[in-house]
Amino acid sequence: MKILVTGFKPFLGEKINPSELILNEINHLNIQKIILPVEFKSAFEILKTEIQNQKPDYVIMLGQASGRKNISFEKIGLNWIQTVNSDESGFTPAVGAIQNDQALALMTKFPVDEIYQKLKSENLPVEISFSAGAYVCNDLYFKVLSSYPDLKSVFVHVPLLPEQLRVNDDRPSMSFDKMVEVVQIVIKSLA
């Protein structure tokens, strides 16, 4: 059983990205890890090369979502980009479909419901989400779902870390240890 896990570098002025830190913390025999740039054009190309080389059974893509209080398992990827923020290369995409010849949304074949139920039964802070946003995370997820329809892939958004909050910042956050615990359980469940 091969599992490929990805995280992202910091973006939009942040100094850290919890998805990158989680990746640095997890170690299992059956996983490959890769840190991706927060860039529309290159993130998928880098991941595509890894998928072709590694031929994983599962792909777990991790990313940060400011404003989320739980770890969110994204059930679908939307065929849509809409952002006013440039990516880390300075590129700002036009609003519109990611791929004109594809459906508006694609659903993952990853066992999201089963994993969610397992984590919920252990009272862990998780949820199922139906929107991975309209920025690089969703762009990457949709392209993976579209290009590899039989691959069991999922995008997982994690909240901010407490140290990312600014003074009088009321956005939710989660401890790093809790994030790592959830990701470790997911990987062990698959293996």
C-alpha angles and dihedrals in degrees: 000000000000122000124189115199124190135192134180134242118242116286144182092033097310117138094210138026116207091213090062092046092050090052091053090053102049122083126176131151094238101049135090119199132206133176113215131203116244091246129126096215103042107031094074094040091055093046092045090057090051092048091051092047099041100034092207125196091216135023119199114188115195125199142162121254116189110214097030117118096189135047102264125213107205111221097187140029116220121223091226141098121196122155140130090205122094118226120244092277090057094253118140112191125218116256111262148073119339091216118013094204095055136083120269090253138011125206124222124243089211111117092253097154094049094047091046092051091049093050093043090052087058090052093246120157100254138133141178114245131195098200126059088183126247101275134085096304094059092039090056093044095049092048091051092048091047097044097040106031094166096047115104098234132157138180115222121194119204126197126246120281117246090247090060092063119100128216111297089007110152097184114125120257138181135211117261092233091058092050092050091047092055094047091047091053091049092052093046090049090056095043 
